[in-house]
Amino acid sequence: MWPLNTTEPLRRTALNRVFAAVYTCAIFGLLYHHVQIIHSRTPLVSLSLLLSDTVLAFMWATMQVFRMRPIRRKEFPENLLKVMKPSEFPALDVFVCTADPYKEPPINVVNTALSVVAFDYPTDKLSVYVSDDGGSAATLFAFVEAAKFARHWLPFCRKNNVLETNPDAYFSLNHAACCPETQQIEMMYRNMKVRVADVVNTGKVSDEYITSDQEREAFNKWTDNFSRYDHPTVIQVLIDNGKDEDTTGHFLPNLIYVSREKSKSCPSHFKAGALNAMLRVSATMTNAPIVLTLDCDTSSNDPQTPLRVLCYVSNPVTRSNLSFVQFPQRFRGLSSNDIYAAEFRRLFFVNLLGFDGLKGATYVGTGTFFCRRALFGSPSNLISPEIPELHPNYAVDKPIQSPSILSLAHHVASCNYENRTNWGSKMGFRYGSLTEDYYTGYRLHCEGWRSIYCMPDRPAFYGDAPITLFDFINQYKRWAIGGLQMAFARYSPFTVGTKTIGLMGLAYGHYAIWPIWCIPTLVYALIPQLALLKGVSIFPKVSEPWFLLYVFMFLGAYGQDFIEFVLEGGTFGKWWNDQRMWMIMGPSCFLFGSFEYLLKSLGISAFGFNVTSKVLDNDQSKRYELEMFDFGVPSPMFVPLAMAAIINLFSFFLGLLKMVGGSDKEGLVLQMLIAGFIMVNCWPIYEAMVLRSDACPSYYYCSNSCLDSLYISFSHFLKREGDSTLI
Ligand SMILES: O=c1ccn([C@@H]2O[C@H](COP(=O)(O)OP(=O)(O)O[C@H]3O[C@H](CO)[C@@H](O)[C@H](O)[C@H]3O)[C@@H](O)[C@H]2O)c(=O)[nH]1
Ligand SMILES: [Mn+2]
């Protein structure tokens, strides 16, 4: 027998469980201590500490679910050809989503698409669809060019066994100087890049670039009334695999450009809406049973990736109820210590292994191979779409360019198509959360589907990570809102989730309720410091046994976190930055995300999807490589952050003075440790504020000093008359 895949539990599981039991006791001890002394502190201090420790305990408890049964999988694509022939492989439709030609440069989208067009897969079974939610002629132009370049690129990759089939990645690793063939193709690529950049910059496709009537007809759709929020459907078949050949006479895979219809009167449902339109358009044209969804920045780094997926799809054991195979998101160009913790190491290297041991990985939006059937109802109850052509088993029997197919494809991409249908509620990608990926995966798991986390040694895909603090926390803010939308929805993981999928529901709940993390971070960043400024002790003295409990809980949680991080390949530097980002996110994106969610659910503002910028600015890249914090643009989200940084600095030094001269040395130790720890964490913020003029606009100084003075005057009100031990 040739195994296609294996599963192995992680060795540290038993230890983790024991530690969880011990730590649970410690948590109860701490809560008991809080209740015991509730009257000896001011109500504000008592209640805020009790609340934040309860939140921490809750987050900790839901986090333990990931540690209950983590597993690691391995697959053996080399055995695949021993059990099935390439002619038996299922067809594969790939969707590449893009939404904004200025934040997502079309040439990068082209690189992503080319990287998957070059998958090592039978070309007659592979179709790549580009979903352009930006409705941009420049993106279509880039793809017209890409189709021409693909004729040279595919044979080149095949001949040279290229693994980085993203041309840009390939040329940046392999210098053309070595051989004329590479030189020639690199030149071709560079010329294409120049033409695309020209069209993006001028905003129009000039006549000299149009080489056929068919192209002219396509670009003519961009009339004066055409805007990204209001335009008809544009579908353009750029490569037809039954007709178009590469330079060596091999057929090429399909390449199809789709920009679904948009109208101001129709909700777009953002990426989920785009993906559902793609599901329908692809159903009318190819209807492959396997669908890969990719963000425009996620390009392939290994042409054999689909074969890994087949190891699961063709194995009767793993195939049953399989809805999707998820690959980790990996990122190119991270700085050596990953200053913004943009690698999401804890999620992709630790926690997803835990999810996988329960019902499977969560859907993370990109690098995901779906079984099309899973998007049409539960395993036992198929929900039929409105027209038979969209049924997951429907066999397309006409060429993709036949008029009837094209007209049906346009019809299903129209913006009114979904009215009074199950799309987005029971079928396809689900609406109602800005984290449509997480929410859709959750709903599939609730329906009884399973999923698989596939983490090969050679990263299957590489994407872009934000390189400024603003981009990063803006992205997190969107996730915070999306999570809360899910946590308080009808299908909340805490209610429906725990009832239908048990522990897995709690695990989903952990990331949905994420933003409440802002409560403990804010409390611990302000309350002990405020008390310190007054020289008031709010924690146990060093000589009291409760002091040891605090020390144990801090070191226990941090220590376990560190060990897991390092065991899964992290370094100390990355871990340090990762824990720092958690502190940064509390008072910034999590706080603002929660407020925005509140305003939006009250109907005061509307939910929107802020696309993450994938443009590299030279100065920003330089700072990023030097691992300097770069605030990007001014944002109110930085105000509480800078405020906390300043308060901790002051309170630490004032506290030091009080300790040197004062009476209650022992009682202030914990507060000093907290303020000191936060201060060390805030170093890059001080650096950006004081030492460097480039990173932090003077705007902060102004807003900070105002807020600080407000805050300090407010702190006076906290003091009880005639009571010097309380604040
Ligand atoms: O109306 C929209 C908005 C976005 N997108 C596309 O969605 C993708 C993801 O958007 P991006 O801004 O890059 O999001 P990230 O913050 O990088 O994405 C993470 O979080 C998203 C959910 O919030 C998921 O959709 C992503 O897959 C996941 O990587 C991009 O390719 C966009 O082009 C659309 O197609 N239509
Ligand atoms: Mn992304």
PDB file of C-alpha atoms in Angstrom, residues 329-432:
ATOM      1  CA  GLN A 329      -0.670  31.977   4.766  1.00  0.00           C
ATOM      2  CA  ARG A 330       3.051  32.611   4.480  1.00  0.00           C
ATOM      3  CA  PHE A 331       4.576  35.968   3.719  1.00  0.00           C
ATOM      4  CA  ARG A 332       7.417  37.159   1.552  1.00  0.00           C
ATOM      5  CA  GLY A 333       9.812  39.902   2.552  1.00  0.00           C
ATOM      6  CA  LEU A 334       9.262  39.824   6.325  1.00  0.00           C
ATOM      7  CA  SER A 335      11.851  41.719   8.343  1.00  0.00           C
ATOM      8  CA  SER A 336      14.226  39.463  10.259  1.00  0.00           C
ATOM      9  CA  ASN A 337      12.414  39.789  13.589  1.00  0.00           C
ATOM     10  CA  ASP A 338       9.037  40.435  11.982  1.00  0.00           C
ATOM     11  CA  ILE A 339       8.396  43.708  13.860  1.00  0.00           C
ATOM     12  CA  TYR A 340       4.633  43.754  13.372  1.00  0.00           C
ATOM     13  CA  ALA A 341       4.239  40.025  13.959  1.00  0.00           C
ATOM     14  CA  ALA A 342       2.669  39.969  10.532  1.00  0.00           C
ATOM     15  CA  GLU A 343       3.492  36.303  10.091  1.00  0.00           C
ATOM     16  CA  PHE A 344       0.655  35.340  12.472  1.00  0.00           C
ATOM     17  CA  ARG A 345       2.902  32.621  13.740  1.00  0.00           C
ATOM     18  CA  ARG A 346       0.658  31.685  16.651  1.00  0.00           C
ATOM     19  CA  LEU A 347      -2.317  31.245  14.348  1.00  0.00           C
ATOM     20  CA  PHE A 348      -0.648  29.488  11.446  1.00  0.00           C
ATOM     21  CA  PHE A 349       2.006  27.455  13.246  1.00  0.00           C
ATOM     22  CA  VAL A 350       0.333  26.661  16.557  1.00  0.00           C
ATOM     23  CA  ASN A 351      -3.390  27.213  16.874  1.00  0.00           C
ATOM     24  CA  LEU A 352      -4.462  25.898  13.487  1.00  0.00           C
ATOM     25  CA  LEU A 353      -2.889  22.549  14.384  1.00  0.00           C
ATOM     26  CA  GLY A 354      -5.274  22.573  17.327  1.00  0.00           C
ATOM     27  CA  PHE A 355      -8.283  23.364  15.147  1.00  0.00           C
ATOM     28  CA  ASP A 356      -7.199  20.608  12.775  1.00  0.00           C
ATOM     29  CA  GLY A 357      -7.321  18.030  15.559  1.00  0.00           C
ATOM     30  CA  LEU A 358     -10.975  18.893  16.178  1.00  0.00           C
ATOM     31  CA  LYS A 359     -12.985  19.473  13.002  1.00  0.00           C
ATOM     32  CA  GLY A 360     -10.292  20.963  10.824  1.00  0.00           C
ATOM     33  CA  ALA A 361      -8.610  24.243   9.962  1.00  0.00           C
ATOM     34  CA  THR A 362     -10.584  27.442   9.716  1.00  0.00           C
ATOM     35  CA  TYR A 363     -10.935  29.032   6.289  1.00  0.00           C
ATOM     36  CA  VAL A 364      -8.448  31.897   6.166  1.00  0.00           C
ATOM     37  CA  GLY A 365      -9.519  33.457   2.884  1.00  0.00           C
ATOM     38  CA  THR A 366      -6.683  32.457   0.630  1.00  0.00           C
ATOM     39  CA  GLY A 367      -4.771  29.302  -0.275  1.00  0.00           C
ATOM     40  CA  THR A 368      -7.916  27.218   0.174  1.00  0.00           C
ATOM     41  CA  PHE A 369      -9.045  24.328  -2.031  1.00  0.00           C
ATOM     42  CA  PHE A 370     -12.797  23.798  -1.670  1.00  0.00           C
ATOM     43  CA  CYS A 371     -14.856  20.867  -2.767  1.00  0.00           C
ATOM     44  CA  ARG A 372     -17.512  22.744  -4.718  1.00  0.00           C
ATOM     45  CA  ARG A 373     -20.214  20.507  -3.327  1.00  0.00           C
ATOM     46  CA  ALA A 374     -19.543  21.764   0.232  1.00  0.00           C
ATOM     47  CA  LEU A 375     -20.826  25.195  -0.716  1.00  0.00           C
ATOM     48  CA  PHE A 376     -24.255  23.757  -1.540  1.00  0.00           C
ATOM     49  CA  GLY A 377     -25.716  22.570   1.768  1.00  0.00           C
ATOM     50  CA  SER A 378     -24.702  20.020   4.371  1.00  0.00           C
ATOM     51  CA  PRO A 379     -23.151  16.642   3.492  1.00  0.00           C
ATOM     52  CA  SER A 380     -26.493  14.898   3.766  1.00  0.00           C
ATOM     53  CA  ASN A 381     -28.739  17.607   2.396  1.00  0.00           C
ATOM     54  CA  LEU A 382     -27.816  19.177  -0.911  1.00  0.00           C
ATOM     55  CA  ILE A 383     -29.394  22.567  -1.536  1.00  0.00           C
ATOM     56  CA  SER A 384     -30.134  22.866  -5.223  1.00  0.00           C
ATOM     57  CA  PRO A 385     -29.329  26.162  -6.854  1.00  0.00           C
ATOM     58  CA  GLU A 386     -32.012  28.031  -8.799  1.00  0.00           C
ATOM     59  CA  ILE A 387     -30.912  26.802 -12.227  1.00  0.00           C
ATOM     60  CA  PRO A 388     -29.575  23.337 -13.083  1.00  0.00           C
ATOM     61  CA  GLU A 389     -26.440  24.777 -14.714  1.00  0.00           C
ATOM     62  CA  LEU A 390     -25.149  25.842 -11.301  1.00  0.00           C
ATOM     63  CA  HIS A 391     -25.602  22.439  -9.695  1.00  0.00           C
ATOM     64  CA  PRO A 392     -22.242  21.086  -8.488  1.00  0.00           C
ATOM     65  CA  ASN A 393     -22.685  17.915 -10.540  1.00  0.00           C
ATOM     66  CA  TYR A 394     -23.700  19.606 -13.752  1.00  0.00           C
ATOM     67  CA  ALA A 395     -21.447  18.694 -16.670  1.00  0.00           C
ATOM     68  CA  VAL A 396     -20.712  21.584 -19.018  1.00  0.00           C
ATOM     69  CA  ASP A 397     -21.015  20.314 -22.557  1.00  0.00           C
ATOM     70  CA  LYS A 398     -20.249  23.393 -24.644  1.00  0.00           C
ATOM     71  CA  PRO A 399     -17.039  25.304 -25.309  1.00  0.00           C
ATOM     72  CA  ILE A 400     -16.579  28.256 -22.954  1.00  0.00           C
ATOM     73  CA  GLN A 401     -16.819  30.830 -25.691  1.00  0.00           C
ATOM     74  CA  SER A 402     -20.126  29.632 -27.114  1.00  0.00           C
ATOM     75  CA  PRO A 403     -22.736  32.411 -27.096  1.00  0.00           C
ATOM     76  CA  SER A 404     -25.202  30.565 -24.862  1.00  0.00           C
ATOM     77  CA  ILE A 405     -22.541  29.978 -22.197  1.00  0.00           C
ATOM     78  CA  LEU A 406     -21.314  33.563 -22.317  1.00  0.00           C
ATOM     79  CA  SER A 407     -24.800  34.949 -22.019  1.00  0.00           C
ATOM     80  CA  LEU A 408     -25.613  32.687 -19.051  1.00  0.00           C
ATOM     81  CA  ALA A 409     -22.301  33.679 -17.426  1.00  0.00           C
ATOM     82  CA  HIS A 410     -23.232  37.350 -17.747  1.00  0.00           C
ATOM     83  CA  HIS A 411     -26.663  36.642 -16.334  1.00  0.00           C
ATOM     84  CA  VAL A 412     -25.357  34.908 -13.186  1.00  0.00           C
ATOM     85  CA  ALA A 413     -22.838  37.707 -12.584  1.00  0.00           C
ATOM     86  CA  SER A 414     -25.515  40.399 -12.545  1.00  0.00           C
ATOM     87  CA  CYS A 415     -26.022  42.220  -9.279  1.00  0.00           C
ATOM     88  CA  ASN A 416     -29.706  41.402  -8.924  1.00  0.00           C
ATOM     89  CA  TYR A 417     -29.175  37.732  -9.517  1.00  0.00           C
ATOM     90  CA  GLU A 418     -29.041  36.831  -5.825  1.00  0.00           C
ATOM     91  CA  ASN A 419     -32.325  38.473  -4.876  1.00  0.00           C
ATOM     92  CA  ARG A 420     -34.597  35.944  -3.235  1.00  0.00           C
ATOM     93  CA  THR A 421     -32.052  33.113  -3.443  1.00  0.00           C
ATOM     94  CA  ASN A 422     -30.046  31.196  -0.867  1.00  0.00           C
ATOM     95  CA  TRP A 423     -26.724  32.687  -1.954  1.00  0.00           C
ATOM     96  CA  GLY A 424     -24.847  34.049   1.038  1.00  0.00           C
ATOM     97  CA  SER A 425     -27.249  32.572   3.573  1.00  0.00           C
ATOM     98  CA  LYS A 426     -27.335  28.817   2.960  1.00  0.00           C
ATOM     99  CA  MET A 427     -25.291  28.525  -0.204  1.00  0.00           C
ATOM    100  CA  GLY A 428     -21.847  29.681  -1.244  1.00  0.00           C
ATOM    101  CA  PHE A 429     -19.690  32.038   0.812  1.00  0.00           C
ATOM    102  CA  ARG A 430     -21.703  33.492   3.688  1.00  0.00           C
ATOM    103  CA  TYR A 431     -22.604  37.144   4.146  1.00  0.00           C
ATOM    104  CA  GLY A 432     -22.873  39.134   7.320  1.00  0.00           C
TER     105      GLY A 432
END
